[in-house]
């Protein structure tokens, strides 16, 4: 494991210390200068209630569990799979690059990467909400009743695996297209080894998305998802359900009709609705296993339903027919 | 706060982020910096070798400055000195040639072709075949043709008594034509011409290398690295790929062996590119030096941190979970140098080795030769080099594509 293994000093992680520090200063600026509401105070960020609660403990437990899974299973698997597919493509697809002048490709690749990656993130997130089977897993993330920077990592391992699949797909689509179009490796402007845009995204308050500070981007919310908009996404108010799925850009939500602008004065409560919460509890092991229980329960129900419709009801129809 | 709560808090803050497992084959687990890698190569290898070349060129030009007087190359001692120094200069140049294949160290401003263009017309792309056909057809030679011819004549003259008597170039029709064209003059003017030619070529080499090393390489590197460190690795890969395939495999190994040689088949031995492409022991040495140069480029230098060294491409691959490709490359280089030992142990001059391959029976033996069963070591070397070229072309490219794209984090939101 190399030095990048450490969250706080790895620029790829949102818990990289400059991101945390910048988020804190932005939070102070937001509260002191914009003064959105008297109810919002910077001291809330240091309150016992905010940091010492069962939701945060679950965040930590899931985070540690997932990191081991990621280090020992997901990342090596991801690396091998992408390498094998890339190698296969280079072996069998020998095409001359379409463009030989690649002087402009760096910027172009950077934007293409940003849009495609964000579009796939949106798509995955959308599906996690809309497909009941996937929602079983994603609701673990939404079960957080307090939002803090660690909530980002509160994911069911199955969702972690699906995110890995998404990364494999995006990497292959982009890197192979770039190689075949420009004859170059997919690359983009980086700051400390991170895509320049994501670095800035994290530096200018990426961590505030999972916080209780409703930082709004005003009219820019039509282009970029603001922390306040993401907080609406986590709201347990039924009016906010299935809104703002986007990560960086909000126009995907506009296209899919799930866009909602932020309202600063709202006092949002986070977590799941009663119907989603009823079979979840704050026990870590149960949280990880419950999606499977729900799935089995549904499966049992479907099998039973099919059995009833195919055998029992059919029989009764037949009998009825016979009676006739 | 519960102790377990506190413990979890501490380990999540400081530890187990989006870690990458490094391969056990990794030489070092330090972070890899492509800029340090190239800087270290530039400082500890490229500049050192360029200095050596320039020292030799200086010594040559001290001798050739006699051209300005009417003495010409009068003493045998000076000729011997020029020969020795030229050989030394070229030997050092072979070690840096892989770095220049795609301008990795000079970023397009001076590439190997640009260097060689000063000496040959159009770099290696143009062979003596074309000049020869022009000569035999009575066409007028361009300045470029003359430069190409001049450089070859120079090398022939310098190496005339260093290379094997069997040197095909010396016995060829081409050589006779060159001699007639340039040297059908009095002894005095002939030596003066050769002296002037040597001086001109040395001057060009000096000028080009100084330009290469004095360009704003590091500024260029720094500014581009801010945009993308991948740019450096892209350039590096291009250089390695072009050099392994075109220069080493095609021009220096397969072509002399008559394998897949479309430009100058062995049978047409009047068409080598230059003396180092002729199957002389000097040519064989040049080939080995080129492989060494390529290996240095891949491995990097194990310089200390103060010297800016942090290992090479192998370390980069290992850090990025692609150590298997690094290991494949290392194994292939080991095989290549083992083949050189076998070739050198053959007690046969390179020319004879190559000539021996051309009978039908020998060709069959050549086809059957492998590293495990090196019936004809030269052919086995060709096979291993082909394999190396393939690994560079596919595996290394795929490994770099994967590690450069490097989409990490973003699991959820």
Short mmCIF file of N, CA and C in Angstrom, two decimals, chain A residues 153-288:
data_model
loop_
_atom_site.label_atom_id
_atom_site.label_comp_id
_atom_site.label_asym_id
_atom_site.label_seq_id
_atom_site.Cartn_x
_atom_site.Cartn_y
_atom_site.Cartn_z
N UNK A 153 -19.14 8.16 1.62
CA UNK A 153 -18.63 6.79 1.56
C UNK A 153 -19.58 5.77 2.19
N UNK A 154 -20.73 6.22 2.58
CA UNK A 154 -21.72 5.31 3.19
C UNK A 154 -22.48 4.63 2.04
N UNK A 155 -21.91 3.59 1.55
CA UNK A 155 -22.51 2.88 0.41
C UNK A 155 -22.55 1.40 0.69
N UNK A 156 -23.58 0.79 0.21
CA UNK A 156 -23.63 -0.68 0.32
C UNK A 156 -22.56 -1.26 -0.61
N UNK A 157 -21.85 -2.33 -0.19
CA UNK A 157 -20.80 -2.90 -1.05
C UNK A 157 -21.26 -3.22 -2.47
N UNK A 158 -22.53 -3.57 -2.62
CA UNK A 158 -23.03 -3.87 -3.97
C UNK A 158 -23.00 -2.58 -4.82
N UNK A 159 -23.32 -1.48 -4.19
CA UNK A 159 -23.27 -0.20 -4.91
C UNK A 159 -21.83 0.16 -5.26
N UNK A 160 -20.94 -0.19 -4.36
CA UNK A 160 -19.51 0.04 -4.61
C UNK A 160 -19.07 -0.75 -5.84
N UNK A 161 -19.54 -1.97 -5.91
CA UNK A 161 -19.23 -2.85 -7.03
C UNK A 161 -19.83 -2.29 -8.32
N UNK A 162 -21.07 -1.79 -8.25
CA UNK A 162 -21.71 -1.22 -9.44
C UNK A 162 -20.97 0.05 -9.90
N UNK A 163 -20.48 0.82 -8.93
CA UNK A 163 -19.71 2.02 -9.28
C UNK A 163 -18.42 1.61 -9.99
N UNK A 164 -17.86 0.50 -9.55
CA UNK A 164 -16.65 0.00 -10.19
C UNK A 164 -16.95 -0.41 -11.64
N UNK A 165 -18.09 -1.07 -11.83
CA UNK A 165 -18.50 -1.47 -13.19
C UNK A 165 -18.65 -0.22 -14.07
N UNK A 166 -19.24 0.81 -13.47
CA UNK A 166 -19.44 2.06 -14.23
C UNK A 166 -18.08 2.65 -14.63
N UNK A 167 -17.14 2.65 -13.68
CA UNK A 167 -15.81 3.20 -13.98
C UNK A 167 -15.13 2.40 -15.08
N UNK A 168 -15.27 1.08 -15.03
CA UNK A 168 -14.66 0.23 -16.06
C UNK A 168 -15.23 0.60 -17.43
N UNK A 169 -16.54 0.73 -17.48
CA UNK A 169 -17.22 1.05 -18.73
C UNK A 169 -16.78 2.41 -19.26
N UNK A 170 -16.79 3.40 -18.38
CA UNK A 170 -16.42 4.76 -18.80
C UNK A 170 -14.96 4.79 -19.24
N UNK A 171 -14.10 4.15 -18.46
CA UNK A 171 -12.67 4.14 -18.81
C UNK A 171 -12.46 3.51 -20.18
N UNK A 172 -13.11 2.36 -20.39
CA UNK A 172 -12.91 1.68 -21.67
C UNK A 172 -13.46 2.50 -22.83
N UNK A 173 -14.68 3.00 -22.67
CA UNK A 173 -15.28 3.78 -23.75
C UNK A 173 -14.39 4.98 -24.09
N UNK A 174 -13.98 5.69 -23.05
CA UNK A 174 -13.22 6.92 -23.30
C UNK A 174 -11.79 6.65 -23.76
N UNK A 175 -11.09 5.79 -23.04
CA UNK A 175 -9.68 5.63 -23.39
C UNK A 175 -9.51 4.97 -24.75
N UNK A 176 -10.39 4.03 -25.08
CA UNK A 176 -10.26 3.38 -26.40
C UNK A 176 -10.67 4.35 -27.51
N UNK A 177 -11.73 5.12 -27.28
CA UNK A 177 -12.14 6.08 -28.32
C UNK A 177 -11.02 7.08 -28.58
N UNK A 178 -10.44 7.59 -27.50
CA UNK A 178 -9.37 8.58 -27.65
C UNK A 178 -8.17 7.96 -28.37
N UNK A 179 -7.86 6.74 -28.01
CA UNK A 179 -6.71 6.08 -28.65
C UNK A 179 -6.98 5.89 -30.15
N UNK A 180 -8.19 5.50 -30.48
CA UNK A 180 -8.47 5.24 -31.89
C UNK A 180 -8.72 6.53 -32.68
N UNK A 181 -9.17 7.57 -32.01
CA UNK A 181 -9.41 8.83 -32.74
C UNK A 181 -8.13 9.66 -32.83
N UNK A 182 -7.43 9.80 -31.69
CA UNK A 182 -6.24 10.66 -31.68
C UNK A 182 -4.92 9.89 -31.65
N UNK A 183 -5.00 8.59 -31.43
CA UNK A 183 -3.77 7.80 -31.34
C UNK A 183 -3.01 8.11 -30.06
N UNK A 184 -3.69 8.61 -29.06
CA UNK A 184 -3.02 8.99 -27.81
C UNK A 184 -3.72 8.37 -26.60
N UNK A 185 -3.01 8.37 -25.49
CA UNK A 185 -3.63 7.92 -24.25
C UNK A 185 -4.62 8.98 -23.79
N UNK A 186 -5.67 8.52 -23.14
CA UNK A 186 -6.64 9.48 -22.59
C UNK A 186 -5.98 10.21 -21.43
N UNK A 187 -5.95 11.50 -21.55
CA UNK A 187 -5.34 12.27 -20.48
C UNK A 187 -6.03 13.62 -20.38
N UNK A 188 -5.84 14.28 -19.28
CA UNK A 188 -6.51 15.56 -19.07
C UNK A 188 -5.68 16.41 -18.12
N UNK A 189 -5.92 17.73 -18.09
CA UNK A 189 -5.15 18.55 -17.18
C UNK A 189 -5.38 18.09 -15.74
N UNK A 190 -4.30 17.87 -15.05
CA UNK A 190 -4.44 17.36 -13.69
C UNK A 190 -3.81 18.31 -12.68
N UNK A 191 -4.38 18.34 -11.51
CA UNK A 191 -3.78 19.06 -10.40
C UNK A 191 -3.57 18.02 -9.31
N UNK A 192 -2.34 17.86 -8.90
CA UNK A 192 -1.96 16.85 -7.91
C UNK A 192 -2.47 15.47 -8.32
N UNK A 193 -2.40 15.18 -9.60
CA UNK A 193 -2.79 13.87 -10.10
C UNK A 193 -4.28 13.68 -10.25
N UNK A 194 -5.06 14.73 -10.01
CA UNK A 194 -6.52 14.61 -10.10
C UNK A 194 -7.00 15.48 -11.26
N UNK A 195 -8.01 15.02 -11.96
CA UNK A 195 -8.61 15.82 -13.03
C UNK A 195 -8.85 17.23 -12.49
N UNK A 196 -8.33 18.23 -13.22
CA UNK A 196 -8.38 19.61 -12.75
C UNK A 196 -9.76 20.04 -12.28
N UNK A 197 -10.81 19.63 -13.03
CA UNK A 197 -12.16 20.04 -12.67
C UNK A 197 -12.58 19.44 -11.33
N UNK A 198 -12.29 18.15 -11.15
CA UNK A 198 -12.70 17.50 -9.90
C UNK A 198 -11.94 18.06 -8.70
N UNK A 199 -10.68 18.44 -8.98
CA UNK A 199 -9.89 19.06 -7.91
C UNK A 199 -10.58 20.35 -7.47
N UNK A 200 -10.95 21.17 -8.45
CA UNK A 200 -11.61 22.43 -8.12
C UNK A 200 -12.98 22.19 -7.49
N UNK A 201 -13.69 21.21 -8.03
CA UNK A 201 -15.00 20.85 -7.51
C UNK A 201 -14.91 20.52 -6.02
N UNK A 202 -13.90 19.72 -5.67
CA UNK A 202 -13.73 19.35 -4.26
C UNK A 202 -13.22 20.52 -3.43
N UNK A 203 -12.38 21.35 -4.05
CA UNK A 203 -11.80 22.46 -3.32
C UNK A 203 -12.85 23.54 -3.02
N UNK A 204 -13.79 23.71 -3.93
CA UNK A 204 -14.78 24.76 -3.69
C UNK A 204 -16.06 24.19 -3.08
N UNK A 205 -15.86 23.31 -2.17
CA UNK A 205 -16.99 22.91 -1.35
C UNK A 205 -17.66 21.61 -1.71
N UNK A 206 -16.95 20.70 -2.35
CA UNK A 206 -17.52 19.38 -2.65
C UNK A 206 -18.04 18.72 -1.39
N UNK A 207 -17.33 18.96 -0.27
CA UNK A 207 -17.71 18.35 1.00
C UNK A 207 -18.99 18.94 1.59
N UNK A 208 -19.35 20.14 1.12
CA UNK A 208 -20.56 20.77 1.68
C UNK A 208 -21.84 20.11 1.16
N UNK A 209 -21.68 19.31 0.10
CA UNK A 209 -22.85 18.59 -0.41
C UNK A 209 -23.44 17.72 0.70
N UNK A 210 -22.54 17.04 1.41
CA UNK A 210 -23.01 16.23 2.54
C UNK A 210 -22.76 17.00 3.84
N UNK A 211 -23.55 18.02 4.02
CA UNK A 211 -23.48 18.82 5.26
C UNK A 211 -24.87 19.42 5.46
N UNK A 212 -25.00 20.18 6.55
CA UNK A 212 -26.31 20.77 6.80
C UNK A 212 -26.34 22.24 6.39
N UNK A 213 -25.31 22.67 5.65
CA UNK A 213 -25.25 24.07 5.23
C UNK A 213 -25.79 24.21 3.80
N UNK A 214 -26.92 24.82 3.63
CA UNK A 214 -27.54 24.86 2.28
C UNK A 214 -26.90 25.91 1.36
N UNK A 215 -25.65 25.66 0.98
CA UNK A 215 -24.95 26.59 0.10
C UNK A 215 -25.57 26.51 -1.29
N UNK A 216 -26.04 27.67 -1.74
CA UNK A 216 -26.72 27.69 -3.04
C UNK A 216 -25.81 28.32 -4.10
N UNK A 217 -26.01 27.94 -5.36
CA UNK A 217 -25.23 28.53 -6.45
C UNK A 217 -26.05 29.57 -7.22
N UNK A 218 -27.19 29.93 -6.68
CA UNK A 218 -28.08 30.91 -7.32
C UNK A 218 -28.44 30.45 -8.75
N UNK A 219 -28.31 31.34 -9.72
CA UNK A 219 -28.74 30.99 -11.09
C UNK A 219 -27.84 29.90 -11.71
N UNK A 220 -26.63 29.76 -11.15
CA UNK A 220 -25.72 28.72 -11.69
C UNK A 220 -26.24 27.31 -11.43
N UNK A 221 -27.25 27.23 -10.57
CA UNK A 221 -27.82 25.90 -10.28
C UNK A 221 -28.45 25.26 -11.51
N UNK A 222 -28.67 26.11 -12.53
CA UNK A 222 -29.19 25.54 -13.78
C UNK A 222 -28.12 24.76 -14.53
N UNK A 223 -26.87 24.98 -14.14
CA UNK A 223 -25.76 24.26 -14.80
C UNK A 223 -25.09 23.28 -13.83
N UNK A 224 -24.75 23.79 -12.64
CA UNK A 224 -24.05 22.94 -11.66
C UNK A 224 -24.96 22.63 -10.47
N UNK A 225 -24.82 21.43 -9.97
CA UNK A 225 -25.58 21.04 -8.78
C UNK A 225 -24.92 21.67 -7.55
N UNK A 226 -25.68 22.39 -6.79
CA UNK A 226 -25.11 23.04 -5.59
C UNK A 226 -25.25 22.11 -4.39
N UNK A 227 -24.48 22.36 -3.31
CA UNK A 227 -24.66 21.56 -2.10
C UNK A 227 -26.12 21.56 -1.62
N UNK A 228 -26.75 22.74 -1.71
CA UNK A 228 -28.15 22.81 -1.24
C UNK A 228 -29.06 21.90 -2.08
N UNK A 229 -28.78 21.83 -3.37
CA UNK A 229 -29.60 20.95 -4.22
C UNK A 229 -29.38 19.48 -3.86
N UNK A 230 -28.13 19.14 -3.53
CA UNK A 230 -27.88 17.74 -3.17
C UNK A 230 -28.54 17.41 -1.84
N UNK A 231 -28.61 18.42 -0.96
CA UNK A 231 -29.27 18.19 0.33
C UNK A 231 -30.77 17.93 0.11
N UNK A 232 -31.34 18.60 -0.89
CA UNK A 232 -32.76 18.34 -1.23
C UNK A 232 -32.91 16.87 -1.64
N UNK A 233 -31.90 16.39 -2.37
CA UNK A 233 -31.93 14.99 -2.81
C UNK A 233 -31.97 14.04 -1.61
N UNK A 234 -31.35 14.47 -0.49
CA UNK A 234 -31.31 13.61 0.71
C UNK A 234 -32.50 13.86 1.64
N UNK A 235 -33.33 14.83 1.28
CA UNK A 235 -34.44 15.19 2.17
C UNK A 235 -35.44 14.04 2.32
N UNK A 236 -36.05 13.95 3.52
CA UNK A 236 -37.04 12.89 3.71
C UNK A 236 -38.46 13.39 3.43
N UNK A 237 -38.56 14.64 2.99
CA UNK A 237 -39.85 15.20 2.59
C UNK A 237 -40.26 14.58 1.25
N UNK A 238 -41.44 13.93 1.20
CA UNK A 238 -41.86 13.25 -0.04
C UNK A 238 -41.84 14.15 -1.27
N UNK A 239 -41.97 15.45 -1.05
CA UNK A 239 -41.94 16.39 -2.19
C UNK A 239 -40.57 16.41 -2.86
N UNK A 240 -39.56 16.05 -2.09
CA UNK A 240 -38.19 16.12 -2.62
C UNK A 240 -37.69 14.78 -3.16
N UNK A 241 -38.51 13.76 -3.01
CA UNK A 241 -38.07 12.43 -3.46
C UNK A 241 -37.74 12.46 -4.96
N UNK A 242 -36.68 11.73 -5.30
CA UNK A 242 -36.26 11.57 -6.70
C UNK A 242 -35.99 12.90 -7.40
N UNK A 243 -35.36 13.80 -6.67
CA UNK A 243 -34.95 15.07 -7.27
C UNK A 243 -33.42 15.19 -7.21
N UNK A 244 -32.88 15.93 -8.17
CA UNK A 244 -31.44 16.27 -8.22
C UNK A 244 -30.50 15.05 -8.09
N UNK A 245 -30.51 14.25 -9.11
CA UNK A 245 -29.63 13.07 -9.10
C UNK A 245 -28.19 13.41 -9.51
N UNK A 246 -28.02 14.58 -10.14
CA UNK A 246 -26.72 14.93 -10.72
C UNK A 246 -25.60 15.04 -9.71
N UNK A 247 -24.39 14.88 -10.21
CA UNK A 247 -23.21 15.03 -9.35
C UNK A 247 -22.59 16.40 -9.59
N UNK A 248 -22.14 16.65 -10.83
CA UNK A 248 -21.56 17.97 -11.13
C UNK A 248 -22.57 18.85 -11.87
N UNK A 249 -23.10 18.31 -12.93
CA UNK A 249 -23.98 19.12 -13.78
C UNK A 249 -25.46 18.85 -13.47
N UNK A 250 -26.24 19.93 -13.56
CA UNK A 250 -27.66 19.76 -13.25
C UNK A 250 -28.52 19.59 -14.51
N UNK A 251 -27.89 19.80 -15.69
CA UNK A 251 -28.75 19.71 -16.88
C UNK A 251 -29.25 18.30 -17.15
N UNK A 252 -28.57 17.29 -16.64
CA UNK A 252 -29.10 15.93 -16.79
C UNK A 252 -30.46 15.84 -16.09
N UNK A 253 -30.57 16.47 -14.92
CA UNK A 253 -31.82 16.46 -14.17
C UNK A 253 -32.90 17.22 -14.93
N UNK A 254 -32.49 18.30 -15.58
CA UNK A 254 -33.46 19.09 -16.35
C UNK A 254 -34.03 18.22 -17.47
N UNK A 255 -33.14 17.49 -18.12
CA UNK A 255 -33.57 16.62 -19.23
C UNK A 255 -34.56 15.56 -18.72
N UNK A 256 -34.24 15.01 -17.53
CA UNK A 256 -35.07 13.90 -17.02
C UNK A 256 -36.21 14.37 -16.12
N UNK A 257 -36.36 15.66 -15.98
CA UNK A 257 -37.47 16.20 -15.19
C UNK A 257 -37.30 16.03 -13.70
N UNK A 258 -36.10 15.89 -13.23
CA UNK A 258 -35.88 15.71 -11.79
C UNK A 258 -35.16 16.90 -11.18
N UNK A 259 -35.11 18.01 -11.91
CA UNK A 259 -34.40 19.20 -11.43
C UNK A 259 -35.22 19.96 -10.38
N UNK A 260 -34.55 20.41 -9.34
CA UNK A 260 -35.23 21.24 -8.34
C UNK A 260 -34.23 22.25 -7.77
N UNK A 261 -34.60 23.52 -7.82
CA UNK A 261 -33.71 24.56 -7.28
C UNK A 261 -33.76 24.57 -5.77
N UNK A 262 -32.71 25.10 -5.18
CA UNK A 262 -32.66 25.11 -3.70
C UNK A 262 -33.46 26.26 -3.11
N UNK A 263 -33.89 26.06 -1.87
CA UNK A 263 -34.59 27.13 -1.13
C UNK A 263 -33.91 27.20 0.23
N UNK A 264 -33.26 28.31 0.46
CA UNK A 264 -32.42 28.44 1.66
C UNK A 264 -33.19 28.33 2.97
N UNK A 265 -34.36 28.90 3.03
CA UNK A 265 -35.08 28.94 4.31
C UNK A 265 -35.70 27.62 4.74
N UNK A 266 -35.63 26.66 3.87
CA UNK A 266 -36.25 25.38 4.25
C UNK A 266 -35.43 24.67 5.32
N UNK A 267 -36.10 24.06 6.23
CA UNK A 267 -35.40 23.32 7.27
C UNK A 267 -35.54 21.82 6.93
N UNK A 268 -34.55 21.33 6.23
CA UNK A 268 -34.66 19.96 5.74
C UNK A 268 -34.32 18.93 6.81
N UNK A 269 -35.00 17.82 6.72
CA UNK A 269 -34.66 16.69 7.57
C UNK A 269 -34.20 15.56 6.64
N UNK A 270 -33.12 14.89 7.03
CA UNK A 270 -32.54 13.91 6.12
C UNK A 270 -32.82 12.48 6.58
N UNK A 271 -32.84 11.60 5.63
CA UNK A 271 -33.04 10.18 5.94
C UNK A 271 -34.09 9.58 5.04
N UNK A 272 -34.59 8.43 5.46
CA UNK A 272 -35.56 7.71 4.63
C UNK A 272 -36.99 7.99 5.07
N UNK A 273 -37.90 7.76 4.16
CA UNK A 273 -39.31 7.88 4.52
C UNK A 273 -39.68 6.69 5.41
N UNK A 274 -40.81 6.77 6.03
CA UNK A 274 -41.20 5.70 6.96
C UNK A 274 -41.24 4.34 6.25
N UNK A 275 -41.81 4.32 5.07
CA UNK A 275 -41.97 3.03 4.38
C UNK A 275 -40.61 2.40 4.06
N UNK A 276 -39.61 3.24 3.77
CA UNK A 276 -38.28 2.71 3.47
C UNK A 276 -37.51 2.37 4.73
N UNK A 277 -37.86 3.06 5.81
CA UNK A 277 -37.10 2.92 7.04
C UNK A 277 -37.55 1.72 7.86
N UNK A 278 -38.78 1.32 7.60
CA UNK A 278 -39.37 0.35 8.54
C UNK A 278 -38.60 -0.98 8.62
N UNK A 279 -38.00 -1.42 7.48
CA UNK A 279 -37.27 -2.68 7.58
C UNK A 279 -35.76 -2.45 7.66
N UNK A 280 -35.35 -1.21 7.96
CA UNK A 280 -33.93 -0.93 8.16
C UNK A 280 -33.75 -0.50 9.60
N UNK A 281 -32.67 -0.90 10.22
CA UNK A 281 -32.36 -0.30 11.51
C UNK A 281 -30.90 0.11 11.52
N UNK A 282 -30.47 0.73 12.57
CA UNK A 282 -29.13 1.31 12.57
C UNK A 282 -28.04 0.31 12.92
N UNK A 283 -28.34 -0.94 12.83
CA UNK A 283 -27.33 -1.95 13.08
C UNK A 283 -26.53 -2.15 11.78
N UNK A 284 -25.20 -2.04 11.92
CA UNK A 284 -24.33 -2.09 10.75
C UNK A 284 -24.52 -3.37 9.93
N UNK A 285 -24.45 -4.52 10.61
CA UNK A 285 -24.57 -5.79 9.90
C UNK A 285 -25.93 -5.91 9.21
N UNK A 286 -26.94 -5.47 9.93
CA UNK A 286 -28.29 -5.57 9.37
C UNK A 286 -28.43 -4.67 8.14
N UNK A 287 -27.77 -3.50 8.21
CA UNK A 287 -27.84 -2.54 7.10
C UNK A 287 -27.25 -3.17 5.83
N UNK A 288 -26.17 -3.93 6.02
CA UNK A 288 -25.53 -4.56 4.86
C UNK A 288 -26.35 -5.74 4.34
#
